[in-house]
XYZ file of C-alpha atoms in Angstrom:
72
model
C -28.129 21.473 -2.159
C -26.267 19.163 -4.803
C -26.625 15.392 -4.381
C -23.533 13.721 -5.286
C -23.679 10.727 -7.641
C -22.025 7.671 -7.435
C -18.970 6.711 -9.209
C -20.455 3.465 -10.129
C -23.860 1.945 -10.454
C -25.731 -0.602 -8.607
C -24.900 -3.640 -11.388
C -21.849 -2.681 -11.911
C -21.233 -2.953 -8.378
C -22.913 -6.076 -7.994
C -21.043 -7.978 -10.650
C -17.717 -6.725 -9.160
C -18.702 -7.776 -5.969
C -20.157 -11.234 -6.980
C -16.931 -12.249 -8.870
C -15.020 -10.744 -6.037
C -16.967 -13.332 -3.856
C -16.475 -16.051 -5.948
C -12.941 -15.962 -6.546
C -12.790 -15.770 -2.442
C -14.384 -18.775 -2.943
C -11.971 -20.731 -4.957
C -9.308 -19.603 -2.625
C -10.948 -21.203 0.466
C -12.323 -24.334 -1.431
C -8.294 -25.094 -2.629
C -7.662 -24.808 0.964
C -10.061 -27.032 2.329
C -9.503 -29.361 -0.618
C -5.768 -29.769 0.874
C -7.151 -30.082 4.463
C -9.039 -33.077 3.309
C -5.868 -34.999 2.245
C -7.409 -38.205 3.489
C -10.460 -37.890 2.421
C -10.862 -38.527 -1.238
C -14.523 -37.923 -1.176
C -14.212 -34.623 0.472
C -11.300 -33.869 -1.772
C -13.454 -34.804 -4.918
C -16.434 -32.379 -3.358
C -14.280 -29.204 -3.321
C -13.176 -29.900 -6.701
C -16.644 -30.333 -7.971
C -17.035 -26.857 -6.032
C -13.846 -24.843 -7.571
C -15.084 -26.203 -11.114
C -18.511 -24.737 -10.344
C -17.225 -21.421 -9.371
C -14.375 -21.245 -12.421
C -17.440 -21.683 -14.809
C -19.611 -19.417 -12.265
C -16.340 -16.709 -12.845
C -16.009 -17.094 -16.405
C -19.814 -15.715 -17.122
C -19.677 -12.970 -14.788
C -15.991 -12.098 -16.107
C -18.079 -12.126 -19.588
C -21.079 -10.146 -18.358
C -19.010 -7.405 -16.698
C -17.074 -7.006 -19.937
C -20.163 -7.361 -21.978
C -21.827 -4.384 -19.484
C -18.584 -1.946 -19.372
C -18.237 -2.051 -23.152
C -21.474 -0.392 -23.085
C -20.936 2.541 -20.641
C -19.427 5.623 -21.280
C-alpha cells in the first residue's frame, strides 16, 4: 500500500489560504465602506479595516515568498 503525499504542505497551505482570506476581506470592507455613504464614521472604520488588512497582506505576501524561495 503506497500513501500518497500531498502536493503542498500544511504552511504553505495556510499562508495561501490566510492571504486568500484577507484579500476577501478587503473586497467586502470596500463594499461596506460604500454602503455607509452617510455615515462618515462607519466609512472611516472600514478604512481603518482595509489599511489593516493591506499591511496584514503585505507580510504574508513577504512570508510566502520568503518560505517558497526555500523549497525545492
Amino acid at each position: 500500500m503506497s500513501t500518497q503525499q500531498s502536493p503542498m504542505d500544511n504552511l504553505t497551505y495556510d499562508l495561501i489560504q490566510t492571504l486568500a482570506s484577507k484579500l476577501e476581506a478587503i473586497e467586502a470592507y470596500e463594499k461596506y465602506q460604500k454602503d455607509a455613504q452617510s455615515e462618515p464614521e462607519c466609512r472611516q472604520l472600514f478604512q481603518e479595516l482595509i489599511q489593516d488588512e493591506r499591511k496584514h497582506v503585505g507580510k504574508l505576501q513577504q512570508e510566502l515568498t520568503r518560505h517558497l524561495g526555500g523549497k525545492k
